[in-house]
Each structure stands twice: as structure tokens, then as C-alpha cells.
PDB file of C-alpha atoms in Angstrom:
ATOM      1  CA  MET A 526      -0.722 108.809  89.627  1.00  0.00           C
ATOM      2  CA  SER A 527       2.933 109.788  90.082  1.00  0.00           C
ATOM      3  CA  ARG A 528       4.033 111.943  92.989  1.00  0.00           C
ATOM      4  CA  ILE A 529       6.837 114.143  91.688  1.00  0.00           C
ATOM      5  CA  VAL A 530       8.937 116.173  94.127  1.00  0.00           C
ATOM      6  CA  THR A 531      11.806 118.177  92.705  1.00  0.00           C
ATOM      7  CA  ILE A 532      14.598 117.931  95.259  1.00  0.00           C
ATOM      8  CA  GLY A 533      17.603 120.205  95.533  1.00  0.00           C
ATOM      9  CA  ALA A 534      20.822 119.126  97.249  1.00  0.00           C
ATOM     10  CA  ALA A 535      22.501 122.392  98.283  1.00  0.00           C
ATOM     11  CA  GLN A 536      26.156 121.685  99.027  1.00  0.00           C
ATOM     12  CA  LEU A 537      28.134 124.388 100.824  1.00  0.00           C
ATOM     13  CA  GLY A 538      31.817 125.056 100.422  1.00  0.00           C
ATOM     14  CA  PRO A 539      33.930 125.682 103.517  1.00  0.00           C
ATOM     15  CA  ILE A 540      32.832 128.080 106.259  1.00  0.00           C
ATOM     16  CA  ALA A 541      35.757 129.869 107.910  1.00  0.00           C
ATOM     17  CA  PRO A 542      35.811 130.101 111.737  1.00  0.00           C
ATOM     18  CA  ASP A 543      35.252 133.860 111.549  1.00  0.00           C
ATOM     19  CA  GLU A 544      32.512 133.763 108.888  1.00  0.00           C
ATOM     20  CA  SER A 545      29.287 135.278 110.198  1.00  0.00           C
ATOM     21  CA  ARG A 546      25.884 133.617 110.396  1.00  0.00           C
ATOM     22  CA  ALA A 547      24.608 136.310 108.037  1.00  0.00           C
ATOM     23  CA  SER A 548      27.191 135.306 105.437  1.00  0.00           C
ATOM     24  CA  ALA A 549      26.340 131.599 105.686  1.00  0.00           C
ATOM     25  CA  VAL A 550      22.613 132.373 105.497  1.00  0.00           C
ATOM     26  CA  ASN A 551      23.133 134.596 102.444  1.00  0.00           C
ATOM     27  CA  ARG A 552      24.976 131.790 100.706  1.00  0.00           C
ATOM     28  CA  MET A 553      22.081 129.435 101.400  1.00  0.00           C
ATOM     29  CA  ILE A 554      19.565 132.011 100.183  1.00  0.00           C
ATOM     30  CA  GLU A 555      21.481 132.247  96.907  1.00  0.00           C
ATOM     31  CA  LEU A 556      21.213 128.465  96.536  1.00  0.00           C
ATOM     32  CA  LEU A 557      17.481 128.730  97.336  1.00  0.00           C
ATOM     33  CA  LYS A 558      17.084 131.263  94.533  1.00  0.00           C
ATOM     34  CA  GLN A 559      18.709 128.813  92.142  1.00  0.00           C
ATOM     35  CA  ALA A 560      16.450 126.080  93.480  1.00  0.00           C
ATOM     36  CA  GLY A 561      13.383 128.222  92.858  1.00  0.00           C
ATOM     37  CA  ASP A 562      14.500 128.922  89.291  1.00  0.00           C
ATOM     38  CA  ARG A 563      14.807 125.169  88.732  1.00  0.00           C
ATOM     39  CA  GLY A 564      11.365 124.422  90.136  1.00  0.00           C
ATOM     40  CA  CYS A 565      12.460 122.796  93.392  1.00  0.00           C
ATOM     41  CA  ASN A 566       9.901 121.928  96.051  1.00  0.00           C
ATOM     42  CA  PHE A 567      12.395 120.880  98.706  1.00  0.00           C
ATOM     43  CA  VAL A 568      16.063 121.665  99.425  1.00  0.00           C
ATOM     44  CA  VAL A 569      18.537 119.850 101.655  1.00  0.00           C
ATOM     45  CA  PHE A 570      21.381 121.779 103.323  1.00  0.00           C
ATOM     46  CA  PRO A 571      24.371 120.223 105.161  1.00  0.00           C
ATOM     47  CA  GLU A 572      25.070 119.304 108.766  1.00  0.00           C
ATOM     48  CA  LEU A 573      26.198 122.309 110.882  1.00  0.00           C
ATOM     49  CA  ALA A 574      25.388 124.557 107.941  1.00  0.00           C
ATOM     50  CA  LEU A 575      25.641 127.826 109.888  1.00  0.00           C
ATOM     51  CA  THR A 576      29.185 127.487 111.254  1.00  0.00           C
ATOM     52  CA  THR A 577      32.575 126.000 110.663  1.00  0.00           C
ATOM     53  CA  PHE A 578      32.900 122.403 111.903  1.00  0.00           C
ATOM     54  CA  PHE A 579      33.867 123.551 115.385  1.00  0.00           C
ATOM     55  CA  PRO A 580      34.333 120.054 116.928  1.00  0.00           C
ATOM     56  CA  ARG A 581      37.772 120.080 115.317  1.00  0.00           C
ATOM     57  CA  TYR A 582      38.854 122.598 117.999  1.00  0.00           C
ATOM     58  CA  TYR A 583      39.489 121.724 121.643  1.00  0.00           C
ATOM     59  CA  GLU A 584      38.223 124.069 124.336  1.00  0.00           C
ATOM     60  CA  GLU A 585      38.451 123.063 127.985  1.00  0.00           C
ATOM     61  CA  ASP A 586      35.600 125.363 128.967  1.00  0.00           C
ATOM     62  CA  ILE A 587      32.781 124.227 126.718  1.00  0.00           C
ATOM     63  CA  SER A 588      30.777 127.380 127.427  1.00  0.00           C
ATOM     64  CA  LYS A 589      33.355 129.321 125.410  1.00  0.00           C
ATOM     65  CA  MET A 590      31.989 127.509 122.332  1.00  0.00           C
ATOM     66  CA  ASN A 591      28.443 128.740 122.945  1.00  0.00           C
ATOM     67  CA  HIS A 592      28.605 131.189 120.055  1.00  0.00           C
ATOM     68  CA  HIS A 593      28.488 128.224 117.662  1.00  0.00           C
ATOM     69  CA  TYR A 594      25.091 127.064 118.963  1.00  0.00           C
ATOM     70  CA  GLU A 595      21.539 128.192 118.189  1.00  0.00           C
ATOM     71  CA  ARG A 596      19.285 128.870 121.178  1.00  0.00           C
ATOM     72  CA  GLU A 597      16.185 129.301 119.051  1.00  0.00           C
ATOM     73  CA  MET A 598      15.123 128.501 115.519  1.00  0.00           C
ATOM     74  CA  PRO A 599      14.485 130.560 113.608  1.00  0.00           C
ATOM     75  CA  SER A 600      16.657 133.224 115.181  1.00  0.00           C
ATOM     76  CA  ALA A 601      17.039 136.806 114.051  1.00  0.00           C
ATOM     77  CA  GLU A 602      20.042 135.742 111.941  1.00  0.00           C
ATOM     78  CA  THR A 603      18.410 132.688 110.363  1.00  0.00           C
ATOM     79  CA  ARG A 604      14.909 134.100 109.822  1.00  0.00           C
ATOM     80  CA  PRO A 605      15.815 135.498 106.359  1.00  0.00           C
ATOM     81  CA  LEU A 606      16.411 131.913 105.186  1.00  0.00           C
ATOM     82  CA  PHE A 607      12.941 130.873 106.350  1.00  0.00           C
ATOM     83  CA  GLU A 608      11.399 133.920 104.706  1.00  0.00           C
ATOM     84  CA  ALA A 609      13.232 133.382 101.414  1.00  0.00           C
ATOM     85  CA  ALA A 610      12.130 129.750 101.320  1.00  0.00           C
ATOM     86  CA  ALA A 611       8.507 130.554 102.158  1.00  0.00           C
ATOM     87  CA  GLU A 612       8.445 133.298  99.512  1.00  0.00           C
ATOM     88  CA  ARG A 613       9.365 130.665  96.920  1.00  0.00           C
ATOM     89  CA  GLY A 614       7.204 127.916  98.375  1.00  0.00           C
ATOM     90  CA  ILE A 615      10.215 125.687  99.098  1.00  0.00           C
ATOM     91  CA  GLY A 616      10.590 123.392 102.094  1.00  0.00           C
ATOM     92  CA  PHE A 617      14.038 122.541 103.456  1.00  0.00           C
ATOM     93  CA  TYR A 618      16.242 120.519 105.801  1.00  0.00           C
ATOM     94  CA  LEU A 619      18.819 122.421 107.861  1.00  0.00           C
ATOM     95  CA  GLY A 620      21.538 121.148 110.186  1.00  0.00           C
ATOM     96  CA  TYR A 621      22.878 123.216 113.102  1.00  0.00           C
ATOM     97  CA  ALA A 622      24.225 123.035 116.666  1.00  0.00           C
ATOM     98  CA  GLU A 623      21.436 123.352 119.242  1.00  0.00           C
ATOM     99  CA  LEU A 624      21.733 124.635 122.822  1.00  0.00           C
ATOM    100  CA  THR A 625      18.470 124.035 124.686  1.00  0.00           C
ATOM    101  CA  PRO A 626      17.081 126.369 127.377  1.00  0.00           C
ATOM    102  CA  ASP A 627      18.034 123.816 130.044  1.00  0.00           C
ATOM    103  CA  GLY A 628      21.616 123.526 128.804  1.00  0.00           C
ATOM    104  CA  HIS A 629      21.615 120.421 126.599  1.00  0.00           C
ATOM    105  CA  ARG A 630      23.722 120.402 123.440  1.00  0.00           C
ATOM    106  CA  TYR A 631      22.771 118.502 120.310  1.00  0.00           C
ATOM    107  CA  ASN A 632      23.818 118.153 116.701  1.00  0.00           C
ATOM    108  CA  THR A 633      20.396 118.898 115.253  1.00  0.00           C
ATOM    109  CA  ALA A 634      18.473 119.060 111.999  1.00  0.00           C
ATOM    110  CA  ILE A 635      15.016 120.424 111.287  1.00  0.00           C
ATOM    111  CA  LEU A 636      12.461 119.876 108.570  1.00  0.00           C
ATOM    112  CA  VAL A 637      10.647 122.990 107.330  1.00  0.00           C
ATOM    113  CA  ASP A 638       7.594 123.029 105.063  1.00  0.00           C
ATOM    114  CA  GLU A 639       6.866 125.298 102.101  1.00  0.00           C
ATOM    115  CA  THR A 640       5.285 127.942 104.363  1.00  0.00           C
ATOM    116  CA  GLY A 641       8.374 128.306 106.561  1.00  0.00           C
ATOM    117  CA  LYS A 642       6.891 126.268 109.428  1.00  0.00           C
ATOM    118  CA  ILE A 643       9.131 123.799 111.295  1.00  0.00           C
ATOM    119  CA  THR A 644       7.450 120.412 110.978  1.00  0.00           C
ATOM    120  CA  GLY A 645      10.096 118.067 112.402  1.00  0.00           C
ATOM    121  CA  LYS A 646      13.285 117.920 114.466  1.00  0.00           C
ATOM    122  CA  TYR A 647      16.003 115.278 114.675  1.00  0.00           C
ATOM    123  CA  ARG A 648      19.049 115.088 116.965  1.00  0.00           C
ATOM    124  CA  LYS A 649      22.076 113.070 115.841  1.00  0.00           C
ATOM    125  CA  VAL A 650      22.248 109.654 117.493  1.00  0.00           C
ATOM    126  CA  HIS A 651      25.567 108.187 116.304  1.00  0.00           C
ATOM    127  CA  LEU A 652      28.190 110.668 117.515  1.00  0.00           C
ATOM    128  CA  PRO A 653      31.678 109.859 116.175  1.00  0.00           C
ATOM    129  CA  GLY A 654      35.072 110.955 117.439  1.00  0.00           C
ATOM    130  CA  HIS A 655      36.209 111.467 121.026  1.00  0.00           C
ATOM    131  CA  SER A 656      35.645 113.686 124.057  1.00  0.00           C
ATOM    132  CA  GLU A 657      39.139 114.686 125.231  1.00  0.00           C
ATOM    133  CA  TYR A 658      42.088 116.298 123.487  1.00  0.00           C
ATOM    134  CA  ASP A 659      44.171 113.828 121.471  1.00  0.00           C
ATOM    135  CA  PRO A 660      47.711 115.117 120.758  1.00  0.00           C
ATOM    136  CA  ASN A 661      48.251 112.460 118.082  1.00  0.00           C
ATOM    137  CA  ARG A 662      45.639 113.906 115.737  1.00  0.00           C
ATOM    138  CA  PRO A 663      46.390 116.721 113.242  1.00  0.00           C
ATOM    139  CA  TRP A 664      42.974 118.100 114.175  1.00  0.00           C
ATOM    140  CA  GLN A 665      40.381 116.981 116.666  1.00  0.00           C
ATOM    141  CA  HIS A 666      36.956 115.375 116.186  1.00  0.00           C
ATOM    142  CA  LEU A 667      35.279 116.258 119.467  1.00  0.00           C
ATOM    143  CA  GLU A 668      31.609 115.633 118.778  1.00  0.00           C
ATOM    144  CA  LYS A 669      31.391 113.545 121.942  1.00  0.00           C
ATOM    145  CA  ARG A 670      32.625 116.590 123.882  1.00  0.00           C
ATOM    146  CA  TYR A 671      30.305 119.187 122.430  1.00  0.00           C
ATOM    147  CA  PHE A 672      27.133 117.145 121.847  1.00  0.00           C
ATOM    148  CA  GLU A 673      24.930 114.641 123.637  1.00  0.00           C
ATOM    149  CA  PRO A 674      23.460 111.664 121.746  1.00  0.00           C
ATOM    150  CA  GLY A 675      20.093 112.536 120.266  1.00  0.00           C
ATOM    151  CA  ASP A 676      17.009 111.823 122.369  1.00  0.00           C
ATOM    152  CA  LEU A 677      14.271 112.017 119.732  1.00  0.00           C
ATOM    153  CA  GLY A 678      14.793 108.730 117.892  1.00  0.00           C
ATOM    154  CA  PHE A 679      14.420 108.333 114.135  1.00  0.00           C
ATOM    155  CA  GLY A 680      11.166 110.026 113.217  1.00  0.00           C
ATOM    156  CA  VAL A 681       9.378 110.474 109.908  1.00  0.00           C
ATOM    157  CA  TRP A 682       7.062 113.247 108.766  1.00  0.00           C
ATOM    158  CA  ARG A 683       4.441 113.620 106.057  1.00  0.00           C
ATOM    159  CA  GLN A 684       5.475 116.450 103.783  1.00  0.00           C
ATOM    160  CA  HIS A 685       5.428 117.256 100.059  1.00  0.00           C
ATOM    161  CA  GLY A 686       3.037 114.379  99.429  1.00  0.00           C
ATOM    162  CA  GLY A 687       5.414 111.794 100.843  1.00  0.00           C
ATOM    163  CA  ILE A 688       7.025 110.483 104.016  1.00  0.00           C
ATOM    164  CA  ILE A 689      10.396 112.046 104.891  1.00  0.00           C
ATOM    165  CA  GLY A 690      12.946 110.918 107.473  1.00  0.00           C
ATOM    166  CA  MET A 691      16.070 112.704 108.740  1.00  0.00           C
ATOM    167  CA  ALA A 692      19.568 111.672 109.782  1.00  0.00           C
ATOM    168  CA  ILE A 693      22.930 113.408 110.225  1.00  0.00           C
ATOM    169  CA  CYS A 694      26.429 112.489 108.993  1.00  0.00           C
ATOM    170  CA  ASN A 695      27.731 109.421 110.877  1.00  0.00           C
ATOM    171  CA  ASP A 696      24.165 108.103 111.174  1.00  0.00           C
ATOM    172  CA  ARG A 697      24.437 107.206 107.480  1.00  0.00           C
ATOM    173  CA  ARG A 698      26.968 104.458 108.245  1.00  0.00           C
ATOM    174  CA  TRP A 699      24.574 102.501 110.504  1.00  0.00           C
ATOM    175  CA  PRO A 700      21.875 100.278 108.956  1.00  0.00           C
ATOM    176  CA  GLU A 701      19.561 100.807 111.944  1.00  0.00           C
ATOM    177  CA  THR A 702      19.191 104.453 110.911  1.00  0.00           C
ATOM    178  CA  TYR A 703      17.508 103.642 107.628  1.00  0.00           C
ATOM    179  CA  ARG A 704      15.679 100.517 108.759  1.00  0.00           C
ATOM    180  CA  VAL A 705      13.849 102.239 111.610  1.00  0.00           C
ATOM    181  CA  MET A 706      12.641 104.997 109.314  1.00  0.00           C
ATOM    182  CA  SER A 707      11.815 102.535 106.541  1.00  0.00           C
ATOM    183  CA  LEU A 708       9.694 100.508 108.955  1.00  0.00           C
ATOM    184  CA  LYS A 709       7.802 103.745 109.572  1.00  0.00           C
ATOM    185  CA  GLY A 710       7.224 104.157 105.834  1.00  0.00           C
ATOM    186  CA  ALA A 711      10.010 106.585 104.871  1.00  0.00           C
ATOM    187  CA  GLU A 712      10.154 107.229 101.134  1.00  0.00           C
ATOM    188  CA  VAL A 713      12.827 109.944 101.298  1.00  0.00           C
ATOM    189  CA  ILE A 714      15.685 110.022 103.817  1.00  0.00           C
ATOM    190  CA  VAL A 715      17.675 113.258 103.943  1.00  0.00           C
ATOM    191  CA  LEU A 716      20.965 113.900 105.713  1.00  0.00           C
ATOM    192  CA  GLY A 717      23.763 116.415 105.886  1.00  0.00           C
ATOM    193  CA  TYR A 718      27.413 115.667 106.629  1.00  0.00           C
ATOM    194  CA  ASN A 719      30.833 117.233 107.327  1.00  0.00           C
ATOM    195  CA  THR A 720      33.344 114.444 106.631  1.00  0.00           C
ATOM    196  CA  PRO A 721      37.154 114.938 106.640  1.00  0.00           C
ATOM    197  CA  ASP A 722      39.048 113.277 103.806  1.00  0.00           C
ATOM    198  CA  VAL A 723      41.469 111.748 106.343  1.00  0.00           C
ATOM    199  CA  ASN A 724      40.613 109.321 109.140  1.00  0.00           C
ATOM    200  CA  THR A 725      42.634 110.669 112.091  1.00  0.00           C
ATOM    201  CA  SER A 726      41.844 107.757 114.428  1.00  0.00           C
ATOM    202  CA  ALA A 727      43.409 104.989 112.319  1.00  0.00           C
ATOM    203  CA  PHE A 728      44.982 104.442 108.929  1.00  0.00           C
ATOM    204  CA  GLU A 729      42.498 104.316 106.077  1.00  0.00           C
ATOM    205  CA  PRO A 730      43.365 104.693 102.376  1.00  0.00           C
ATOM    206  CA  ASN A 731      42.140 108.087 101.256  1.00  0.00           C
ATOM    207  CA  HIS A 732      40.011 106.793  98.383  1.00  0.00           C
ATOM    208  CA  LEU A 733      37.846 104.821 100.814  1.00  0.00           C
ATOM    209  CA  ARG A 734      36.475 108.003 102.364  1.00  0.00           C
ATOM    210  CA  MET A 735      34.323 108.803  99.313  1.00  0.00           C
ATOM    211  CA  PHE A 736      33.746 105.148  98.473  1.00  0.00           C
ATOM    212  CA  HIS A 737      32.253 104.404 101.895  1.00  0.00           C
ATOM    213  CA  ASN A 738      30.319 107.688 101.860  1.00  0.00           C
ATOM    214  CA  HIS A 739      28.443 106.626  98.744  1.00  0.00           C
ATOM    215  CA  LEU A 740      28.393 102.904  99.521  1.00  0.00           C
ATOM    216  CA  THR A 741      26.472 103.309 102.770  1.00  0.00           C
ATOM    217  CA  MET A 742      23.871 105.604 101.273  1.00  0.00           C
ATOM    218  CA  GLN A 743      23.407 103.670  98.034  1.00  0.00           C
ATOM    219  CA  ALA A 744      23.166 100.263  99.692  1.00  0.00           C
ATOM    220  CA  ASN A 745      20.668 101.480 102.261  1.00  0.00           C
ATOM    221  CA  ALA A 746      18.601 103.325  99.653  1.00  0.00           C
ATOM    222  CA  TYR A 747      18.213  99.994  97.871  1.00  0.00           C
ATOM    223  CA  MET A 748      17.683  97.787 100.940  1.00  0.00           C
ATOM    224  CA  ASN A 749      15.053 100.171 102.322  1.00  0.00           C
ATOM    225  CA  SER A 750      13.542 101.207  98.994  1.00  0.00           C
ATOM    226  CA  ALA A 751      13.833 104.938  99.618  1.00  0.00           C
ATOM    227  CA  PHE A 752      15.374 107.997  98.048  1.00  0.00           C
ATOM    228  CA  VAL A 753      18.444 109.113  99.994  1.00  0.00           C
ATOM    229  CA  VAL A 754      19.737 112.678  99.699  1.00  0.00           C
ATOM    230  CA  GLY A 755      23.193 113.244 101.204  1.00  0.00           C
ATOM    231  CA  VAL A 756      24.533 116.797 101.276  1.00  0.00           C
ATOM    232  CA  ALA A 757      28.034 117.875 102.321  1.00  0.00           C
ATOM    233  CA  LYS A 758      29.822 120.876 103.621  1.00  0.00           C
ATOM    234  CA  ALA A 759      32.943 120.489 101.519  1.00  0.00           C
ATOM    235  CA  GLY A 760      36.360 121.871 100.642  1.00  0.00           C
ATOM    236  CA  MET A 761      39.360 123.090 102.619  1.00  0.00           C
ATOM    237  CA  GLU A 762      37.935 124.420 105.879  1.00  0.00           C
ATOM    238  CA  ASP A 763      40.590 126.000 108.088  1.00  0.00           C
ATOM    239  CA  GLY A 764      43.233 123.461 107.071  1.00  0.00           C
ATOM    240  CA  CYS A 765      40.942 120.413 107.082  1.00  0.00           C
ATOM    241  CA  MET A 766      39.712 119.043 103.774  1.00  0.00           C
ATOM    242  CA  LEU A 767      36.055 117.994 103.815  1.00  0.00           C
ATOM    243  CA  ILE A 768      34.867 115.600 101.139  1.00  0.00           C
ATOM    244  CA  GLY A 769      32.068 116.665  98.851  1.00  0.00           C
ATOM    245  CA  GLY A 770      30.232 114.019  96.906  1.00  0.00           C
ATOM    246  CA  SER A 771      26.753 115.385  97.639  1.00  0.00           C
ATOM    247  CA  CYS A 772      24.255 113.267  95.763  1.00  0.00           C
ATOM    248  CA  ILE A 773      20.675 112.186  95.238  1.00  0.00           C
ATOM    249  CA  ILE A 774      20.089 108.431  95.188  1.00  0.00           C
ATOM    250  CA  GLN A 775      16.929 106.709  94.014  1.00  0.00           C
ATOM    251  CA  PRO A 776      15.410 103.569  95.585  1.00  0.00           C
ATOM    252  CA  SER A 777      17.264 101.322  93.126  1.00  0.00           C
ATOM    253  CA  GLY A 778      20.503 102.411  94.823  1.00  0.00           C
ATOM    254  CA  GLU A 779      21.635 104.386  91.763  1.00  0.00           C
ATOM    255  CA  ILE A 780      23.024 107.913  92.048  1.00  0.00           C
ATOM    256  CA  VAL A 781      20.846 110.077  89.818  1.00  0.00           C
ATOM    257  CA  SER A 782      22.552 113.417  90.490  1.00  0.00           C
ATOM    258  CA  GLN A 783      25.944 114.309  91.980  1.00  0.00           C
ATOM    259  CA  VAL A 784      27.974 117.475  92.509  1.00  0.00           C
ATOM    260  CA  SER A 785      31.103 118.187  90.505  1.00  0.00           C
ATOM    261  CA  SER A 786      32.896 120.492  92.974  1.00  0.00           C
ATOM    262  CA  VAL A 787      33.717 121.125  96.640  1.00  0.00           C
ATOM    263  CA  ASP A 788      32.163 124.598  96.523  1.00  0.00           C
ATOM    264  CA  ASP A 789      28.655 125.986  96.971  1.00  0.00           C
ATOM    265  CA  GLU A 790      26.724 123.972  94.397  1.00  0.00           C
ATOM    266  CA  LEU A 791      23.111 123.008  93.795  1.00  0.00           C
ATOM    267  CA  ILE A 792      22.080 119.781  92.115  1.00  0.00           C
ATOM    268  CA  THR A 793      18.460 118.845  91.471  1.00  0.00           C
ATOM    269  CA  TYR A 794      16.352 115.842  90.585  1.00  0.00           C
ATOM    270  CA  SER A 795      12.633 115.394  89.983  1.00  0.00           C
ATOM    271  CA  ALA A 796      11.927 112.361  92.151  1.00  0.00           C
ATOM    272  CA  ASP A 797       8.876 110.195  91.573  1.00  0.00           C
ATOM    273  CA  LEU A 798       8.104 109.073  95.118  1.00  0.00           C
ATOM    274  CA  ASP A 799       6.081 106.173  93.759  1.00  0.00           C
ATOM    275  CA  LEU A 800       9.380 104.527  92.824  1.00  0.00           C
ATOM    276  CA  ALA A 801       9.734 103.675  96.518  1.00  0.00           C
ATOM    277  CA  LYS A 802       6.687 101.423  96.260  1.00  0.00           C
ATOM    278  CA  MET A 803       8.285  98.740  94.106  1.00  0.00           C
ATOM    279  CA  GLY A 804      10.844  97.595  96.682  1.00  0.00           C
ATOM    280  CA  LYS A 805       8.496  98.060  99.622  1.00  0.00           C
ATOM    281  CA  GLU A 806       5.803  95.949  97.942  1.00  0.00           C
ATOM    282  CA  THR A 807       8.034  93.233  96.440  1.00  0.00           C
ATOM    283  CA  VAL A 808      11.665  92.423  97.326  1.00  0.00           C
ATOM    284  CA  PHE A 809      11.618  94.251 100.677  1.00  0.00           C
ATOM    285  CA  ASN A 810       7.997  93.711 101.629  1.00  0.00           C
ATOM    286  CA  TYR A 811       8.454  93.490 105.379  1.00  0.00           C
ATOM    287  CA  ALA A 812       5.040  92.004 106.113  1.00  0.00           C
ATOM    288  CA  LYS A 813       5.586  89.164 103.649  1.00  0.00           C
ATOM    289  CA  HIS A 814       9.285  88.436 103.900  1.00  0.00           C
ATOM    290  CA  ARG A 815      10.741  89.793 107.156  1.00  0.00           C
ATOM    291  CA  ARG A 816      10.704  86.745 109.441  1.00  0.00           C
ATOM    292  CA  ILE A 817      11.527  87.985 112.929  1.00  0.00           C
ATOM    293  CA  GLU A 818      10.037  84.825 114.434  1.00  0.00           C
ATOM    294  CA  HIS A 819      12.857  82.777 112.868  1.00  0.00           C
ATOM    295  CA  TYR A 820      15.720  84.989 114.064  1.00  0.00           C
ATOM    296  CA  GLY A 821      15.863  82.991 117.291  1.00  0.00           C
ATOM    297  CA  THR A 822      16.563  79.777 115.371  1.00  0.00           C
ATOM    298  CA  ILE A 823      19.271  81.483 113.359  1.00  0.00           C
ATOM    299  CA  THR A 824      20.997  82.892 116.432  1.00  0.00           C
ATOM    300  CA  THR A 825      20.813  79.543 118.230  1.00  0.00           C
ATOM    301  CA  GLN A 826      22.609  77.937 115.311  1.00  0.00           C
ATOM    302  CA  THR A 827      25.312  80.593 115.188  1.00  0.00           C
ATOM    303  CA  GLY A 828      25.712  81.069 118.935  1.00  0.00           C
ATOM    304  CA  VAL A 829      24.865  84.786 118.719  1.00  0.00           C
ATOM    305  CA  GLU A 830      22.671  86.060 121.528  1.00  0.00           C
ATOM    306  CA  LEU A 831      19.409  87.577 120.364  1.00  0.00           C
ATOM    307  CA  PRO A 832      18.637  91.149 121.541  1.00  0.00           C
ATOM    308  CA  PRO A 833      15.773  91.309 124.090  1.00  0.00           C
ATOM    309  CA  GLU A 834      13.326  92.994 121.714  1.00  0.00           C
ATOM    310  CA  LEU A 835      13.827  90.272 119.125  1.00  0.00           C
ATOM    311  CA  SER A 836      13.733  87.520 121.740  1.00  0.00           C
ATOM    312  CA  GLU A 837      10.260  88.695 122.724  1.00  0.00           C
ATOM    313  CA  ALA A 838       9.143  88.881 119.116  1.00  0.00           C
ATOM    314  CA  ALA A 839      10.401  85.367 118.430  1.00  0.00           C
ATOM    315  CA  GLU A 840       8.477  83.796 121.327  1.00  0.00           C
TER     316      GLU A 840
END
């Protein structure tokens, strides 16, 4: 029996530095309404969906950036989003900046079920960029200044009849992200991103920004036999162009739905979660084909030192 989940990828256009939370939430509620009209069960919003991408601005006193962070979720300003989703019976993924009661700062995402209950939390592990002002960049990328690496690991949660995992932006470029969740049974991996169309740390041809965005998600969808849903905040945001390219990828690695703009835009796809079984039970059947005990032999031949956890497994 097929397990069909209709997924919505809710891309947001740019959020200006002075745009209010209420405005951003209203934009997301409008996309939720569209999702409800199209029969969606689950909607994915971008990374840092409530604010502009504030790590592009340097502030010596980090506390002066506190207004960009959420101290509770839902808050008075974000509760209407939870209520609108619950009214329509739609679960969602939401990315935001988190400031904990004891003063820790994380780039965070939550998973919410169809009743409006938070069922999972993830904190971004692979923080890109730098921590101090760099005068050679046209704009900054200070995630290492404003966030700590996530401390929750790569979890998965049972929701909508399947197993869902979460990641955020730069996590999508690292194979460990997907493999850890896949080993835990993930059938759908959802992530939001805010990616500039220019690499300010080194020269990179512009066309590679979108190519690598899709390459990493498509390849890992295939190698881990999972749906991958990547959703952008896109467009010209306070002088910085953010790529769009939000898409839904099936376990074959094929893009089955993709946005056509860099504005607020909803795309949908009715995903049969049973499609994840084929790869997990055949080509990428870990129990049958993943030979950790032989990695030691391989690394001895190549001269590469085996990580401790694999050394133990190979003994």
C-alpha cells in the first residue's frame, strides 16, 4: 500500500532588514493557504525564514543583534503561523535564529505536526563563513560569529506516515549529513537555505552556485534513497542576491518539482514514500552491502588513517 504525502516547498523572496516578523509570518500564511488548496500535508519553509540573512552584517557587540533571534517558539508573533497550519491540518518545517535561555545562539529548524505541535528540533552543524570582519568581502558571512555549531546531532522523526530528517543550508554539501539520517531510516530529508549567488571567499564561476546546490542534494537523495526537499530564501536581499532553485527531489535523484522565480512561490509534489524502499532494499542495502569491516584493509592499502569509530568496527 502506497504512502502518499503531498509536500509543499514554500520559497520566500527577500526579507528586508526592516521587515517585521508579522509581515514575514503573513507571507508564509499566504503560502500555507495555497498549500491547503493544493491538498498539501506538509510544507517546508527556508532557513532563517523570519528575518533577513543578518550574518551578512558585522556588529562588534553581538547582543545588538538579539532582535533577530527567537527566545521561544512559538512566540506571540509566530503563533499565527502555527494556528493557520493546524487549522488546515498541515505540518511544516521552519528555520529561524534561536537564542536559548542560558545565552546560546543557534541556527535552528523545527518540525511541526498537523496539529501545530513541535515534534522535532535541529541545530545547524556545518556553519560556513567566518567570525571576524573581513574588509575584502562585498558583504560578510558571519555565521561563525552569530551561531554555535549545533549540539543535537542529525535526528529523524516519525511523522506523516514516514521518517523525516532535518538539515540546514551548508549541511547539504556534506555527505555525512544525509548518511547519518539515512542510517536511521530517513525517507524524507528537508532543509532550508540562504545562499548568495557569489562566493566571497574565493573565485568561483557564478553558474556553479546553482549547479552545486542541486548536485549535492540530487546525488545524496540517490545515494541515500530518500526524498530531499530544499527550499530557499531567494532574490535581491539588501544588495545581496540569493539563489532560488527550491526543489523537490525523489529517491532516484531526479528533480520532480522546481520553482521558476526568486519570489514567494509554492511548488508541490505528491510523494510516494514507498519509493524510498527500492534503494534501501537493493542498491544501497546497508546490511547487505556496506562492508565497514573491510574499510581497514582499504585504508591500509591507500595509507589513509582510519577514524577511531571505524577502526573499532573493523576489529
